Amino acid sequence: EAQVTQNPRYLITVTGKKLTVTCSQNMNHEYMSWYRQDPGLGLRQIYYSMNVEVTDKGDVPEGYKVSRKEKRNFPLILESPSPNQTSLYFCASSPQGYYNEQFFGPGTRLTVL
Amino acid sequence: AQTVTQSQPEMSVQEAETVTLSCTYDTSESDYYLFWYKQPPSRQMILVIRQEAYKQQNATENRFSVNFQKAAKSFSLKISDSQLGDAAMYFCAYRTQGGSEKLVFGKGTKLTVNP
């Protein structure tokens, strides 16, 4: 089944404790992206990747890191999480090209205490 | 920078009736794609319908159709014969051409379907 997977689905952590949210897709997509969803704000892009070893900042990159060592994986790293990073996070992927649909993972609910 | 505006935070409709969700956007690009995504309580983002700016014909997918007015930069979603399973948050989104190719989302409209 073609899909985007994320782990964990739920995470409660404390301020300053490094964490990684994994994202993997099995559709051989070049493009991958991370979004965060906050009430009343919709979804906003954090980072994106056009292909392996090519990543760039989105609209709200502060406090996040990413890497793209393999085409299928695009982990999101929070080196020192803070309470304002409490949010719902989505990973998405698509073939390259703005005309393509982005396929979303199931979301990761992160709470930082 | 592109922006997407959904002016209706909440809407409700009776089962089997028709409802229209509004969306306007701002862009200086001439070619682009617009999308409607549905987010049910499961939180999964599900594509409902998409429209290419160069196509004058409005997209339709079964009970879902759009009214795309390029000059007015308007992209509304019409749901016909509403069903209980249509209850969800609906997000209008614009995918940028070039650069980050990101989706720019509106803030969403929560749709309630009453039996």
Short mmCIF file of C-alpha atoms in Angstrom, two decimals, chain A residues 9-10 31 35 37 40-43 45 48 50 59 88 90 94-102 104-107 109, chain B residues 31-33 35 37 39 42-45 47 50 52 89 91 95-108:
data_model
loop_
_atom_site.label_atom_id
_atom_site.label_comp_id
_atom_site.label_asym_id
_atom_site.label_seq_id
_atom_site.Cartn_x
_atom_site.Cartn_y
_atom_site.Cartn_z
CA ARG A 9 1.96 9.15 16.58
CA TYR A 10 1.84 10.68 20.03
CA TYR A 31 9.68 15.90 -2.72
CA TYR A 35 4.16 21.01 8.29
CA GLN A 37 -0.81 22.51 12.42
CA GLY A 40 -6.64 28.89 14.03
CA LEU A 41 -3.46 28.94 11.92
CA GLY A 42 -3.94 26.08 9.47
CA LEU A 43 -0.83 24.21 8.38
CA GLN A 45 5.62 24.53 6.29
CA TYR A 48 11.16 20.73 2.71
CA MET A 50 13.46 18.44 -3.25
CA ASP A 59 8.08 29.40 6.81
CA LEU A 88 0.36 18.51 15.41
CA PHE A 90 2.50 16.28 9.37
CA SER A 94 4.87 14.05 -3.73
CA PRO A 95 6.54 13.66 -7.07
CA GLN A 96 8.42 16.83 -7.94
CA GLY A 97 6.25 19.48 -9.55
CA TYR A 98 3.74 21.95 -8.16
CA TYR A 99 0.90 20.30 -10.08
CA ASN A 100 1.17 17.10 -8.01
CA GLU A 101 -0.90 16.14 -5.01
CA GLN A 102 0.95 15.97 -1.71
CA PHE A 104 0.19 13.24 4.00
CA GLY A 105 1.22 11.01 6.87
CA PRO A 106 -1.18 10.36 9.76
CA GLY A 107 0.25 13.13 11.94
CA ARG A 109 0.77 14.93 18.21
CA ASP B 31 -0.27 29.18 -13.35
CA TYR B 32 -0.88 27.31 -10.14
CA TYR B 33 -2.89 24.56 -8.58
CA PHE B 35 -6.66 22.04 -3.62
CA TYR B 37 -8.27 18.88 1.69
CA GLN B 39 -9.45 16.49 7.75
CA SER B 42 -8.91 10.96 12.62
CA ARG B 43 -6.68 13.97 11.63
CA GLN B 44 -5.69 12.38 8.34
CA MET B 45 -5.39 14.92 5.50
CA LEU B 47 -7.40 15.30 -0.89
CA ARG B 50 -7.91 19.98 -7.20
CA GLU B 52 -5.45 23.85 -12.36
CA MET B 89 -12.36 20.38 8.81
CA PHE B 91 -8.75 23.30 4.15
CA ARG B 95 0.56 25.04 -4.20
CA THR B 96 3.30 27.44 -5.14
CA GLN B 97 5.18 27.11 -8.39
CA GLY B 98 8.94 26.90 -8.07
CA GLY B 99 10.88 27.57 -4.90
CA SER B 100 9.59 25.47 -2.04
CA GLU B 101 6.54 24.17 -3.95
CA LYS B 102 4.83 24.33 -0.59
CA LEU B 103 1.15 24.19 0.06
CA VAL B 104 -0.17 27.45 1.50
CA PHE B 105 -3.22 26.64 3.59
CA GLY B 106 -6.19 28.61 4.74
CA LYS B 107 -7.17 28.39 8.39
CA GLY B 108 -9.92 25.90 7.70
#
